[in-house]
Every structure is written in structure tokens, then in C-alpha cells.
Amino acid sequence: MIITKLILSIVFILITPIANALDSVSLNVGTLAGTQWKLEDVNIVLADLQQNPQKLALTIAKLSLPKPFDDFNPVNIRCTAFTWQNKELLCEQGRAEMRSKRWQSPTANFSFHVTEKRSSFKLADLYLAGGIIAVDGEEQGDQWQLQINAKAVDGKLIQQLLPQEYFKLKAGKIDVKLNASGSHTLVKEFTLTAQLNGLTGQTKDGKLAAEALVLKTTLNAKNYNGLWNWQSHIEINGGAFYAEPLYMEATGQNIALDTQGDWDISNKQVDIKSASYRHSKVGELIGSATVRYKDGASFERAQLALVSDNLQDLSAIYLKPFFEQTKLQGVALAGHLKADFSINKQALTALTATFNNLDIKDTAGRGEIKGGSGQINWSNDELFRQPSRFSWQQLQVYSLPIGPAELSFLSRADSIRLLKKTQLPLLSGVIAVNHFNWQAKQQQDPKVSFEGEISNVSLEQLSLILNWTSLSGTISGHIPRVEYSNKTLSLGGELIVKVFDGEVRVSNLASSGLFSDFPKFYSDLEIENLDLDQLTGKFKFGGITGKLSGYVQQLYMENWQPVSFFAWLGTPENDDSRHRISQKAVQNIANIGGGGAADLLSKSFLRFFETFGYDKLGLGCYLHDGVCQLMGVEATESGYAIITGGGLPRIDVIGYNSRVDWNVLMERLKRISTSDEVIVE
């Protein structure tokens, strides 16, 4: 460098005598190079020799920079204010064009300072993509620093400078500040601050998109021998964005994410030491996690805590998209929640959730909870012993309302077990739950067992809710152990229901494919001493007094439609109660069996009586192949007696059609029960 300067001085001395005859003098220095940089085609020009003072200018065809700046190549550099001293080249004022593999720019202000041990450059007022960019770089020995400041850069134009395969920008302005430092090609530390205003765009697959998004982010990172330590802050204050399946509108809200941790590149592992996601008016999620991303990302471990005082918005924004096209579609939550989660090897290992003022609604009408509160404790540890509790002010299962109650249970691994007997208020009565156990099975339906009691449940209220003809009385009874396992429902003992002052006993109850598209059902029933006055008093069928007993044996149903059974309903042998039957009931019973009582009533003096005495009544059916074989209390020469008379006035009803199509019989009963008219066939 000293020799070059000496030669340059001699040249200037030699040309001084003829300087008066020239307007300018130039010197081609060629190439100047350092360890990390190179100046190509360097020229020095002394111009305006006839003027005082003269102008000294430097032109450089190209400046090559070290990695990672090697893609940024200032060209056509012209310095109008520079000095060249011993081992030092300084351009204080210049202009240059910036070129790279991806873009070019108009001329910008440029300066550089090159010494044997230190080099620096500055690029200012660089107009790119509608914005202004400034770049400062410095290299000293093996170390380098870089500063980039970009303001109001057009996102759509920037897109043209970036790869198009992933995210396509359509609109928006971007402000960016980057401070980075490193050694050779290695980045050791950087700070990135970005402001996105009105950003609109989406990925090629449509799984990530933004609309007029307003976002601020800051990222600080340091590299410790391949282990990156970082802290980041992201804040969204406006617009909307979509990350499949979540869609959020951030206008009028604040969404912020703060994280800090370590990134181990060699082991392909990210340790998130702390993370905080806050969504104003919705809730906050905080925690820590370890994620491995070899052969796909997976959670090695995670500790998370969720707090929300607005489950309604949390449910609508974050849960509803995941519920779509599942059995939970249409389910919405409201209330307050605090929950802690533990995850290990991609699996949930522990959960504690405390909630109050919980409301759950289902648009499909399957159920509803109001005023729920409690704490759910769960662990995958088989030895876990911490109980859970759940209470509500109102519970509705389909259309059945259940009053205030509380459950105490143990939830662990794949099972839920009731710890204390509980009573559920139902329709002025009570359902007592003495035992309940739920056990999940791999690749099978869960195994469920239940045992309890029914006490004084109002039939009148139940029939009103189920849209039946209004009935009077109550239901009571014992529910023995009911088990559901491997798609099969079974009854361990007899289900005894006390209704209409009598009893109905259900035994041999079983079902297969209960929750499938084609369930099958089996059962036997015994009916003892039902009060016919209570049973028929409010039906359009007609009134009857007396008792009714009978059975339904070997009942088999497919898809809730009877396939076969043998049934009998009639007057019990020991019935000493008063036996009366209304004219309307006589006519409708006659129509079931095809009897001639209707003609007799209409053509004789019997039509003047509203009720008749009877000795016995009874009707049986053997259903097979869609045909019901009918029978009565006794056989007659022309058919079978459905009603045998007794007392005054008395009447006999004889059935003549012993075989009736089941669907035809059901249609007759349907017309009788829904019409006040007497239909004679």
C-alpha cells in the first residue's frame, strides 16, 4: 500500500507540468483487496484542473463483501469526497447502485472506510419497493456487524424479491430493523424488530392467511456454539388471520405471545423455557415445553396453565373450529376456567381444571348445563387418588330436566368411578345413583356399569315432556346393575318399575350395537296389577276400570322395531276390583280384532249406555315374520273373545281376524290414539 501511494505521488508530480494543458487527469488503480473484501476497477480522477480548487473523485466498478453480505454488491460507486492515505481508503460521500441475485435499486447514498484491519460501509436513502432502506456494515478481522433499517416497504413488491413457493403477499407495509453480528459466515447474535401494517396474503395451500393484519414483533437471539438462546415478543392489534382451523379477528383486541428458550440445532430440539399467550377479553395460556423436530415435530414434555374469565369467546374462537365435523359440533361453553396440563411424549399425563359459573349449550339439543362448578383432577397414574367434584344448578339431558346436584368421583388413567352415592332431582322425584363406573377400552366402546333407584318421578310431567298423552301417577323402582361392554348392554337382575299402582318387571335385558346404526334389543317383561283407570283415563282410546296383568316374552327388536315376541295383556285371576268399560273403548277394542260390537252398539238400545260391565278382557299377540297372531280370553266358534260380559248392561266383544299384519295393527292403534272419531273397519 505504501509503494502504491509512492507511485501515485510520482505520477502526479510528473504530470504537473502539463496539467495546465489538460482539463482532468485519471489514474487506474485496478483492484484493491483485503481479507474479506475487494474493490474492483478502481479509478482516481483529478478534474477541473483549470479551476481552483480542483475536484478529486474516485470511481469503483464493484465492491465485493464477505459472507453473509456477499449477495449485496454495490456497483458503479462514485465518491466525490474521499481520501487515500497510508493503508486507508475513505469515501465520505458517494453514490452507488445496489445489486443482488434477486433485485436491483436506483442509485443511493454510499460511503465506505477501508483500512488494513477494519472495513465499514454505509448505504442510505435506498429506495426499494416503495420504502426507504439504510444499511450499515462493519468488518474487523474475523468479526462483522450489520445494521438494516427499512421503512414503509411495500409487501406486495417485496414478494417479488422473495421465493414464491410458500407465502404470497398481496398488500401491506413493512418496517424492519435488524442488528446482527458474527464471525466469518457464522451469525453469533441478532436483534430483529418488525412492524407489519395491513398485511394481506396466504400460503399456497391456504392453511395460513392474513387480512389487513397489524403485527409487531421483536426477536433477540445469541448463538453459543450451535445453541441458540432467544427471546421474542409478537403482538397483533388489528386485522384478521387464519391458521387452519383457527380464524381470529384482532380488531379492537390485543393478542400477544412472549417466549424465551434455547434452540439446539445439532440435536434438533427446542426448549421453550417460558411462553405466555394472552388474548384480551378471552384468556391467557402460559407454560414451558420441549419440542423435538426430527422426523416431524413432537412434544417431549410440556407444562401449561390456562386461565379464562370468558369461556364463551374462548369456546367460539378456539374450540368451535376443532368441534366441527365431530360429535361435539354445536357445543358451546361459557363461564370461568383455570386449568393446568402436563404432557409427556405427546400424551396428556395430568390435568387439573377448576371452573365456576359454567354453562354448556348444545344446538343439537342433546343436553345443557347451567351454573356448573367444581374441580376435575385426572392423571394417567393408576395409583392416583385425588378426587374430583362437579355440581350444577340445572342439567338437561335431551328434554329431561335434572335439578341441582353434586357428583364426587375419581378420574384416573382410562376410568371414572363414582365415590359417593348421589341423588338427582327429576320431575318431582329422585333418581338415586348408587354405583357408576366407566372404563375405556382400546379399539372398543367403553365399559360402563350402573346401579340405582327411581323414586316418585311424575308420570304426568314425563308424558308432557315426551309429548305423550297425559298420564297420572308416579314411577318408582329399583335399577339393578346395568352393564355396557363391547357394544352390548346387559341387565344383572330385574328392573322393577312401580307405575299405575302396579309393577313392571324387566328381565333378561340385553342389547348389541346399542349406539350403532343397527341396534338389537332383547328383553322379557312381566306386568302385574296395573290400574286401568289410571292407564286409560286420559287416553282417547276410552276409559276402562279394573286391573291389568300380563307379559311380553322373548322380545326381540332390530333398529328399535319389534321383530318377534309373545305377549299377553288381560284381567288377572284374582282381580276383585270394579270392572267397567266405556262405549268408546269397546268400539276401539272391537276394531283392533275386527269384531262386530260397533254395529251392535249402533243398532240396539245399548247405544244409550256410556259404560258396560265386563267379566274379563284380554288380548294376546305372537309376532313372527311381520304378522301378529291374535288371541283372546277364550276361544269361540267364530273367533276369540276379547271381552266377556259381566253385570248390567253387559257386552261381549268377539275378534274374528286372528292374523293381522303388524304394520296395519300399529296404524290402527295410531289412529285410535290420535283421533276422537271411532273408526269401524
XYZ file of C-alpha atoms in Angstrom:
681
model
C 0.000 0.000 0.000
C 2.875 2.372 0.751
C 4.540 1.530 -2.597
C 1.288 2.153 -4.424
C 0.902 5.523 -2.749
C 4.501 6.408 -3.616
C 3.978 5.511 -7.264
C 0.794 7.537 -7.310
C 2.635 10.582 -5.877
C 5.388 10.319 -8.506
C 2.828 10.129 -11.264
C 1.121 13.271 -10.041
C 4.463 15.109 -9.839
C 5.380 14.054 -13.373
C 2.127 15.173 -14.861
C 2.094 18.555 -13.067
C 3.992 20.423 -15.826
C 1.428 19.508 -18.396
C -1.559 19.878 -16.108
C -2.302 23.330 -17.461
C -2.905 21.825 -20.903
C -5.436 19.248 -19.596
C -8.870 19.501 -18.001
C -8.536 16.275 -15.986
C -6.071 13.585 -15.087
C -7.059 9.964 -14.204
C -5.299 7.010 -12.638
C -6.482 3.368 -12.884
C -5.514 1.657 -9.682
C -7.091 -1.700 -10.683
C -8.147 -3.950 -7.827
C -7.731 -3.397 -4.128
C -8.415 -6.341 -1.840
C -8.479 -7.168 1.846
C -9.064 -10.438 3.662
C -12.869 -10.136 3.474
C -13.489 -7.556 0.712
C -12.461 -6.499 -2.768
C -12.682 -3.265 -4.764
C -12.710 -3.862 -8.500
C -11.743 -1.467 -11.316
C -10.725 1.431 -9.058
C -10.131 4.787 -10.792
C -8.992 8.145 -9.368
C -9.751 11.294 -11.342
C -8.434 14.854 -10.791
C -10.900 17.072 -12.655
C -11.452 20.808 -13.320
C -7.710 21.430 -13.444
C -8.306 24.942 -14.778
C -10.419 25.727 -11.726
C -9.370 26.438 -8.181
C -9.826 24.243 -6.239
C -9.744 21.159 -8.447
C -12.071 18.148 -7.906
C -10.715 14.785 -6.827
C -13.081 11.830 -7.442
C -13.000 8.068 -7.008
C -14.953 5.561 -9.110
C -15.271 1.855 -8.358
C -16.996 -0.640 -10.627
C -17.861 -3.084 -7.855
C -17.461 -3.698 -4.123
C -17.468 -7.378 -3.094
C -18.345 -8.034 0.567
C -17.737 -11.067 2.810
C -20.442 -13.557 3.763
C -23.220 -13.205 4.759
C -23.276 -9.877 2.824
C -21.972 -11.387 -0.421
C -25.374 -11.146 -2.133
C -25.346 -7.339 -1.710
C -22.986 -5.847 -4.295
C -22.730 -2.049 -4.604
C -21.767 -1.203 -8.186
C -20.969 1.962 -10.125
C -19.658 3.606 -6.972
C -18.598 7.218 -7.353
C -17.040 9.076 -4.454
C -16.786 12.829 -4.752
C -15.207 13.237 -1.329
C -12.534 10.732 -0.439
C -9.064 10.428 0.970
C -6.364 7.876 0.403
C -3.684 7.691 2.991
C -1.258 5.089 4.220
C -3.184 1.762 4.222
C -6.519 3.627 4.416
C -9.173 4.406 1.829
C -12.065 6.634 2.901
C -15.136 7.542 0.833
C -17.107 10.092 2.812
C -19.648 10.997 0.152
C -20.692 8.871 -2.749
C -23.433 7.268 -4.799
C -23.866 3.661 -5.732
C -26.293 1.144 -7.160
C -27.157 -1.909 -5.090
C -27.468 -5.233 -6.900
C -28.127 -8.791 -5.771
C -29.290 -12.046 -7.245
C -32.895 -11.046 -6.523
C -33.186 -7.300 -7.008
C -31.683 -4.013 -8.112
C -32.260 -0.494 -6.859
C -31.883 3.087 -8.020
C -28.762 4.987 -7.018
C -28.370 5.539 -3.273
C -26.009 7.418 -0.992
C -22.953 5.327 -0.243
C -19.800 5.596 1.837
C -17.055 3.262 2.974
C -13.917 3.199 5.042
C -11.238 0.596 4.311
C -8.116 0.006 6.382
C -5.804 -2.945 6.726
C -7.603 -4.220 9.869
C -11.046 -2.669 9.666
C -13.600 -2.025 6.938
C -17.045 -0.438 7.002
C -19.706 0.788 4.592
C -22.973 2.694 4.745
C -25.844 2.711 2.329
C -28.548 5.340 2.873
C -31.675 6.579 1.109
C -32.022 3.331 -0.773
C -35.476 3.394 -2.343
C -36.834 -0.116 -2.658
C -40.393 -1.460 -3.029
C -41.889 1.908 -2.161
C -39.856 2.228 1.041
C -36.527 3.597 2.235
C -33.711 1.323 3.354
C -30.443 2.082 5.145
C -27.638 -0.459 5.581
C -24.521 -0.197 7.783
C -21.850 -2.882 7.739
C -18.532 -3.267 9.512
C -15.747 -5.886 9.405
C -12.762 -6.067 11.720
C -10.542 -9.088 11.472
C -12.833 -12.118 11.578
C -15.699 -10.202 13.161
C -18.508 -8.354 11.405
C -21.604 -6.302 12.247
C -24.627 -5.378 10.156
C -27.498 -2.933 10.654
C -30.510 -2.725 8.341
C -33.312 -0.205 8.730
C -36.242 -0.448 6.306
C -39.310 1.793 6.482
C -42.694 1.522 4.751
C -41.612 -1.220 2.369
C -44.465 -2.450 0.170
C -45.144 -6.088 0.993
C -46.508 -6.883 -2.463
C -43.342 -5.564 -4.114
C -41.103 -7.313 -1.582
C -42.852 -10.551 -2.560
C -41.256 -10.247 -5.992
C -37.812 -10.340 -4.382
C -38.536 -13.474 -2.300
C -39.304 -17.122 -3.115
C -42.925 -17.544 -4.246
C -43.477 -21.149 -3.169
C -44.600 -20.568 0.425
C -46.334 -17.309 1.269
C -47.764 -14.919 -1.305
C -48.157 -11.308 -0.182
C -50.883 -9.206 -1.748
C -50.718 -5.962 0.237
C -49.286 -4.299 3.325
C -46.407 -2.119 4.546
C -43.409 -3.435 6.468
C -40.940 -1.683 8.807
C -37.845 -3.700 9.743
C -34.800 -3.110 11.925
C -32.043 -5.705 12.057
C -28.826 -5.619 14.084
C -26.596 -8.642 13.539
C -23.028 -9.633 14.297
C -20.869 -12.649 13.709
C -17.604 -14.201 12.603
C -16.844 -15.315 9.052
C -20.078 -16.991 7.838
C -21.400 -17.587 11.349
C -24.103 -15.363 12.841
C -23.492 -15.015 16.580
C -26.143 -12.522 17.675
C -29.004 -10.566 16.176
C -31.975 -8.395 17.113
C -34.923 -8.128 14.742
C -37.798 -5.685 15.132
C -40.624 -5.648 12.585
C -43.903 -3.797 12.160
C -46.451 -5.150 9.676
C -49.312 -2.818 8.701
C -52.274 -4.028 6.668
C -50.543 -7.256 5.659
C -52.651 -9.421 3.343
C -51.599 -12.754 1.857
C -51.711 -16.510 2.176
C -49.702 -19.688 1.754
C -50.021 -21.739 -1.392
C -52.010 -24.470 0.399
C -54.330 -21.897 2.024
C -53.643 -23.165 5.556
C -52.174 -19.835 6.672
C -53.582 -16.433 5.674
C -53.764 -12.807 6.819
C -56.149 -9.968 6.011
C -55.158 -6.339 6.781
C -53.050 -7.681 9.660
C -51.344 -5.269 12.083
C -48.452 -7.019 13.832
C -45.379 -6.050 15.828
C -42.565 -8.448 16.633
C -39.178 -8.386 18.332
C -36.670 -11.249 18.324
C -33.338 -11.334 20.163
C -31.052 -14.332 19.672
C -27.493 -15.360 20.611
C -25.538 -18.324 19.310
C -23.471 -20.295 21.846
C -21.568 -22.894 19.781
C -24.681 -24.041 17.935
C -27.111 -23.484 20.826
C -29.337 -20.502 20.119
C -30.808 -18.629 23.071
C -33.731 -16.419 22.119
C -36.396 -14.069 23.480
C -39.325 -12.989 21.324
C -42.430 -10.823 21.512
C -45.295 -10.829 18.994
C -48.274 -8.504 19.275
C -51.325 -8.381 16.992
C -53.546 -5.303 17.224
C -55.694 -5.355 14.110
C -56.888 -7.228 11.049
C -57.592 -10.930 10.845
C -55.604 -14.098 10.352
C -56.278 -17.751 9.694
C -54.171 -20.716 10.826
C -56.083 -23.844 9.952
C -58.583 -24.395 11.504
C -58.494 -21.205 13.643
C -59.772 -17.849 12.397
C -59.410 -14.706 14.502
C -60.356 -11.081 14.028
C -57.975 -8.947 16.071
C -59.574 -5.551 15.513
C -60.360 -3.964 18.886
C -58.423 -6.693 20.686
C -54.848 -7.393 21.681
C -53.155 -10.725 21.071
C -49.600 -11.153 22.352
C -47.096 -14.016 22.517
C -43.884 -13.868 24.573
C -41.392 -16.733 24.516
C -37.818 -17.418 25.551
C -35.733 -20.530 25.337
C -32.962 -22.482 23.617
C -32.718 -23.976 20.132
C -30.274 -26.892 19.799
C -29.620 -27.211 16.074
C -27.460 -30.324 16.219
C -29.976 -32.290 18.326
C -32.984 -30.810 16.520
C -34.586 -29.758 19.790
C -36.273 -26.584 21.036
C -36.549 -25.902 24.760
C -39.242 -23.292 25.411
C -38.313 -22.239 28.932
C -41.279 -19.877 29.238
C -44.148 -18.891 26.984
C -47.118 -16.587 27.507
C -50.018 -16.254 25.068
C -52.503 -13.521 26.005
C -55.743 -12.754 24.205
C -57.515 -9.752 25.712
C -61.049 -10.456 26.936
C -60.529 -14.186 26.296
C -57.748 -15.615 28.454
C -54.082 -16.418 28.932
C -52.022 -19.563 28.357
C -48.589 -19.820 29.971
C -46.103 -22.635 30.294
C -42.932 -24.351 29.132
C -42.176 -27.173 26.723
C -39.537 -29.230 24.943
C -40.125 -29.932 21.263
C -38.167 -32.264 19.010
C -38.488 -31.818 15.278
C -36.624 -34.820 13.918
C -38.953 -36.778 11.617
C -41.748 -34.320 12.415
C -42.396 -32.097 15.415
C -43.363 -33.749 18.699
C -43.825 -32.599 22.302
C -41.321 -34.324 24.556
C -42.818 -32.554 27.554
C -44.979 -29.542 28.342
C -46.395 -27.789 31.400
C -49.283 -25.467 30.544
C -51.679 -23.310 32.546
C -54.841 -21.761 31.100
C -56.882 -19.004 32.737
C -60.070 -17.646 31.165
C -62.846 -15.455 32.545
C -64.649 -15.607 29.213
C -65.194 -19.204 28.179
C -67.869 -18.047 25.753
C -65.379 -16.259 23.491
C -62.669 -18.859 24.097
C -65.102 -21.563 23.044
C -66.262 -19.671 19.946
C -62.735 -18.775 18.758
C -60.524 -21.673 19.809
C -62.748 -24.717 20.412
C -65.555 -24.468 17.880
C -63.288 -24.985 14.823
C -61.990 -28.241 16.316
C -65.522 -29.392 17.239
C -66.762 -29.110 13.660
C -67.484 -32.446 11.975
C -67.203 -34.253 15.327
C -69.706 -35.368 17.962
C -69.038 -32.085 19.786
C -70.267 -29.948 16.890
C -72.743 -27.377 18.189
C -71.400 -27.455 21.782
C -70.574 -24.021 23.282
C -69.192 -23.059 26.713
C -69.463 -20.024 28.986
C -68.099 -19.218 32.447
C -64.687 -19.126 34.155
C -61.907 -21.697 33.916
C -58.449 -22.326 35.326
C -56.637 -25.417 34.105
C -53.170 -26.975 34.385
C -51.913 -29.573 31.885
C -48.910 -31.900 31.837
C -47.794 -33.527 28.576
C -45.090 -36.145 28.126
C -44.124 -37.922 24.902
C -47.072 -36.451 23.002
C -49.576 -37.712 25.599
C -51.548 -35.884 28.293
C -50.349 -37.180 31.675
C -52.149 -34.933 34.190
C -54.945 -32.378 34.279
C -56.439 -30.128 36.925
C -59.343 -27.898 35.879
C -61.275 -25.572 38.191
C -64.355 -23.819 36.864
C -67.401 -21.884 38.056
C -70.495 -20.306 36.524
C -70.117 -22.932 33.817
C -72.802 -23.064 31.142
C -72.763 -25.668 28.376
C -75.170 -25.458 25.455
C -75.714 -27.848 22.579
C -77.518 -26.614 19.475
C -78.338 -30.236 18.638
C -80.475 -30.400 21.799
C -78.610 -33.326 23.357
C -78.136 -31.586 26.680
C -77.419 -28.424 28.617
C -75.739 -27.414 31.890
C -76.322 -24.191 33.821
C -74.470 -22.964 36.895
C -71.800 -25.655 36.828
C -68.831 -25.539 39.203
C -66.169 -27.836 40.575
C -62.697 -29.217 40.050
C -61.641 -32.024 37.752
C -58.445 -33.865 38.731
C -57.045 -36.513 36.416
C -53.780 -38.400 35.996
C -52.637 -41.335 33.899
C -51.145 -42.817 37.085
C -53.114 -45.904 38.152
C -52.349 -45.045 41.810
C -53.769 -41.514 41.546
C -56.146 -40.798 44.448
C -57.155 -37.119 44.258
C -60.965 -36.898 43.933
C -62.931 -34.634 41.623
C -66.269 -32.949 42.110
C -68.807 -31.442 39.786
C -72.067 -29.689 40.663
C -74.735 -27.865 38.700
C -77.839 -25.813 39.229
C -79.601 -27.303 36.241
C -78.815 -30.241 33.982
C -80.858 -31.194 30.960
C -80.383 -34.489 29.109
C -82.239 -34.111 25.828
C -85.628 -32.884 27.116
C -85.354 -34.288 30.656
C -84.589 -31.616 33.300
C -82.470 -32.693 36.290
C -82.327 -30.388 39.311
C -79.329 -29.240 41.384
C -76.898 -31.994 42.369
C -73.230 -32.744 43.002
C -71.064 -35.660 41.910
C -67.921 -36.838 43.675
C -65.766 -39.152 41.586
C -62.264 -40.436 40.928
C -60.831 -39.909 37.464
C -57.566 -41.602 36.551
C -55.946 -43.334 33.597
C -58.852 -44.679 31.484
C -61.534 -44.837 34.157
C -64.117 -42.744 36.037
C -65.654 -44.090 39.263
C -68.368 -42.547 41.434
C -67.085 -42.134 45.003
C -70.313 -41.233 46.798
C -73.944 -42.096 46.228
C -75.849 -39.160 44.849
C -79.436 -38.164 44.187
C -80.586 -36.423 41.014
C -83.875 -34.498 41.300
C -86.114 -35.418 38.348
C -89.722 -34.369 37.727
C -90.752 -34.024 41.395
C -88.988 -37.292 42.175
C -85.441 -38.588 42.510
C -83.020 -40.830 40.658
C -80.532 -42.254 43.143
C -77.187 -43.239 41.644
C -75.627 -45.841 43.926
C -72.889 -47.041 41.606
C -71.305 -45.788 38.387
C -68.091 -46.862 36.697
C -66.710 -46.006 33.247
C -63.699 -47.839 31.819
C -62.172 -47.043 28.418
C -61.087 -49.921 26.184
C -58.584 -49.778 23.339
C -60.273 -50.012 19.926
C -63.605 -50.744 21.634
C -66.517 -48.902 23.141
C -66.003 -48.114 26.857
C -67.265 -50.470 29.551
C -69.956 -48.852 31.731
C -71.756 -50.155 34.818
C -74.592 -48.501 36.742
C -76.956 -49.258 39.636
C -79.614 -47.043 41.241
C -83.187 -46.286 42.249
C -86.125 -44.308 40.852
C -88.477 -42.722 43.358
C -91.786 -40.896 42.712
C -90.968 -39.494 39.263
C -94.090 -37.753 37.977
C -95.695 -39.560 35.040
C -97.752 -36.500 34.245
C -94.650 -34.318 33.849
C -92.766 -37.054 31.997
C -95.559 -37.595 29.491
C -95.789 -33.844 28.903
C -92.047 -33.572 28.217
C -92.051 -36.610 25.912
C -95.160 -35.329 24.144
C -97.214 -38.336 25.203
C -100.868 -38.370 26.126
C -101.026 -37.009 29.655
C -100.684 -39.735 32.278
C -101.216 -39.597 36.024
C -99.286 -41.234 38.833
C -95.604 -41.706 39.577
C -92.769 -44.063 38.673
C -90.653 -45.782 41.304
C -88.391 -48.770 41.156
C -85.012 -50.386 41.525
C -82.447 -50.329 38.734
C -80.130 -53.322 39.217
C -76.615 -53.459 37.883
C -76.670 -52.406 34.241
C -73.509 -53.029 32.228
C -72.446 -51.923 28.765
C -69.385 -53.597 27.296
C -68.184 -54.479 23.794
C -71.263 -52.841 22.243
C -73.560 -54.984 24.400
C -75.956 -53.802 27.142
C -76.918 -56.299 29.824
C -79.023 -56.245 32.995
C -77.807 -58.101 36.072
C -81.157 -58.950 37.700
C -84.639 -57.487 37.341
C -85.516 -53.884 36.654
C -88.606 -53.205 38.747
C -90.750 -50.187 37.900
C -93.748 -49.264 40.038
C -96.307 -47.451 37.917
C -100.118 -47.112 37.752
C -100.331 -48.736 41.220
C -98.763 -51.897 39.823
C -95.383 -53.232 38.812
C -93.499 -53.813 35.585
C -90.563 -56.211 35.857
C -87.904 -56.192 33.138
C -85.545 -59.179 32.988
C -83.072 -60.764 30.582
C -82.399 -57.298 29.189
C -79.615 -57.171 26.609
C -78.652 -55.106 23.619
C -75.946 -55.332 20.982
C -74.787 -52.488 18.770
C -76.665 -50.084 21.030
C -75.029 -46.949 19.606
C -74.599 -48.243 16.072
C -76.800 -47.696 13.031
C -78.496 -51.056 13.588
C -79.014 -51.788 17.311
C -80.525 -55.049 18.507
C -82.546 -55.353 21.709
C -83.722 -58.342 23.794
C -85.924 -58.460 26.894
C -88.686 -60.128 28.901
C -91.371 -58.136 30.745
C -93.898 -59.036 33.426
C -96.815 -56.710 34.174
C -98.731 -57.031 37.434
C -101.951 -55.325 38.522
C -101.764 -52.041 36.648
C -104.713 -49.753 37.405
C -106.594 -49.493 34.094
C -108.405 -46.360 35.184
C -105.078 -44.517 35.598
C -103.713 -46.053 32.409
C -106.683 -45.260 30.129
C -108.355 -42.340 31.888
C -106.648 -39.657 29.812
C -106.301 -41.567 26.541
C -108.583 -41.003 23.567
C -108.818 -44.786 23.431
C -111.615 -44.771 26.021
C -111.850 -45.408 29.763
C -111.610 -48.799 31.495
C -111.588 -49.668 35.180
C -110.095 -52.792 36.723
C -106.640 -54.340 36.800
C -104.310 -55.412 34.022
C -101.566 -58.028 34.143
C -99.572 -59.843 31.508
C -96.178 -60.358 29.986
C -94.031 -59.841 26.936
C -91.726 -62.812 26.431
C -88.715 -63.175 24.152
C -88.989 -59.644 22.841
C -86.510 -59.090 20.014
C -86.135 -55.712 18.291
C -83.940 -54.537 15.421
C -83.319 -50.828 14.990
C -85.982 -50.311 17.704
C -88.659 -52.104 15.641
C -90.194 -55.351 17.015
C -89.231 -58.488 15.080
C -90.714 -61.176 17.301
C -92.338 -61.633 20.729
C -95.141 -63.409 22.558
C -97.330 -61.027 24.563
C -100.464 -61.204 26.654
C -102.356 -58.427 28.483
C -105.567 -59.130 30.352
C -107.575 -59.238 33.574
C -105.697 -61.073 36.338
C -107.390 -64.085 38.007
C -107.506 -62.514 41.462
C -108.859 -59.143 40.358
C -111.864 -58.246 42.544
C -111.993 -54.569 41.538
C -114.934 -52.951 39.742
C -114.945 -53.772 36.003
C -116.428 -51.106 33.729
C -115.593 -50.170 30.158
C -116.714 -47.144 28.137
C -118.624 -47.445 24.871
C -115.736 -45.805 23.054
C -113.219 -48.297 24.477
C -115.494 -51.184 23.404
C -115.674 -49.886 19.864
C -111.882 -49.345 19.610
C -111.077 -52.781 21.046
C -113.518 -54.311 18.578
C -111.763 -52.516 15.734
C -108.405 -53.981 16.776
C -109.692 -57.554 16.471
C -112.175 -56.961 13.684
C -115.177 -57.661 15.954
C -118.825 -56.708 15.357
C -119.507 -54.833 18.590
C -119.598 -51.488 16.807
C -122.617 -52.498 14.724
C -124.344 -53.923 17.781
C -123.872 -50.692 19.726
C -125.163 -48.514 16.914
C -128.231 -50.653 16.115
C -129.524 -51.575 19.549
C -130.594 -49.975 22.805
C -127.020 -50.484 24.047
C -126.050 -47.272 22.284
C -127.767 -45.367 25.127
C -125.293 -46.632 27.740
C -121.978 -44.870 28.317
C -120.298 -47.759 30.169
C -120.725 -51.506 30.401
C -119.779 -54.178 32.883
C -117.347 -56.893 31.913
C -116.046 -60.054 33.490
C -112.674 -60.351 31.740
C -110.779 -58.731 28.949
C -107.589 -59.847 27.315
C -105.636 -59.790 24.100
C -102.506 -61.662 23.101
C -100.141 -61.477 20.141
C -97.494 -63.795 18.783
C -95.396 -61.753 16.349
C -93.460 -63.606 13.679
C -92.439 -62.643 10.151
C -94.301 -59.330 10.388
C -97.658 -60.937 11.235
C -99.376 -60.795 14.636
C -101.317 -63.960 15.569
C -104.086 -62.631 17.858
C -105.864 -64.473 20.712
C -108.380 -63.551 23.426
C -109.551 -64.651 26.862
C -111.244 -67.723 25.380
C -111.962 -69.331 22.044
C -115.374 -69.085 20.369
C -116.976 -70.885 17.432
C -116.330 -67.918 15.125
C -113.160 -66.451 16.610
C -111.908 -65.419 20.053
C -113.428 -63.393 22.880
C -111.584 -60.150 23.667
C -114.156 -59.031 26.273
C -116.590 -61.284 28.120
C -119.562 -59.519 29.623
C -120.463 -59.317 33.280
C -123.065 -57.314 35.199
C -125.618 -54.985 33.598
C -125.586 -53.804 30.971
C -123.140 -56.376 29.680
C -121.500 -56.814 26.328
C -119.216 -59.360 24.659
C -116.573 -58.401 22.106
C -115.518 -61.121 19.703
C -112.477 -60.908 17.441
C -112.715 -62.541 14.034
C -109.386 -61.620 12.425
C -106.799 -63.878 14.068
C -103.907 -62.811 11.808
C -103.135 -59.117 11.314
C -100.178 -57.504 9.604
C -98.065 -55.820 12.305
C -97.737 -52.526 10.442
C -101.510 -52.450 9.818
C -102.136 -53.098 13.524
C -99.774 -50.269 14.507
C -101.527 -47.921 12.092
C -104.909 -48.789 13.647
C -103.606 -48.095 17.143
C -102.044 -44.831 15.980
C -105.343 -43.606 14.506
C -107.239 -44.643 17.625
C -104.826 -42.830 19.960
C -104.757 -39.609 17.921
C -108.393 -39.197 16.905
C -111.622 -38.645 18.782
C -113.520 -40.382 15.989
C -114.469 -44.056 16.208
C -113.164 -45.887 13.160
C -115.035 -49.045 12.148
C -113.312 -51.373 9.700
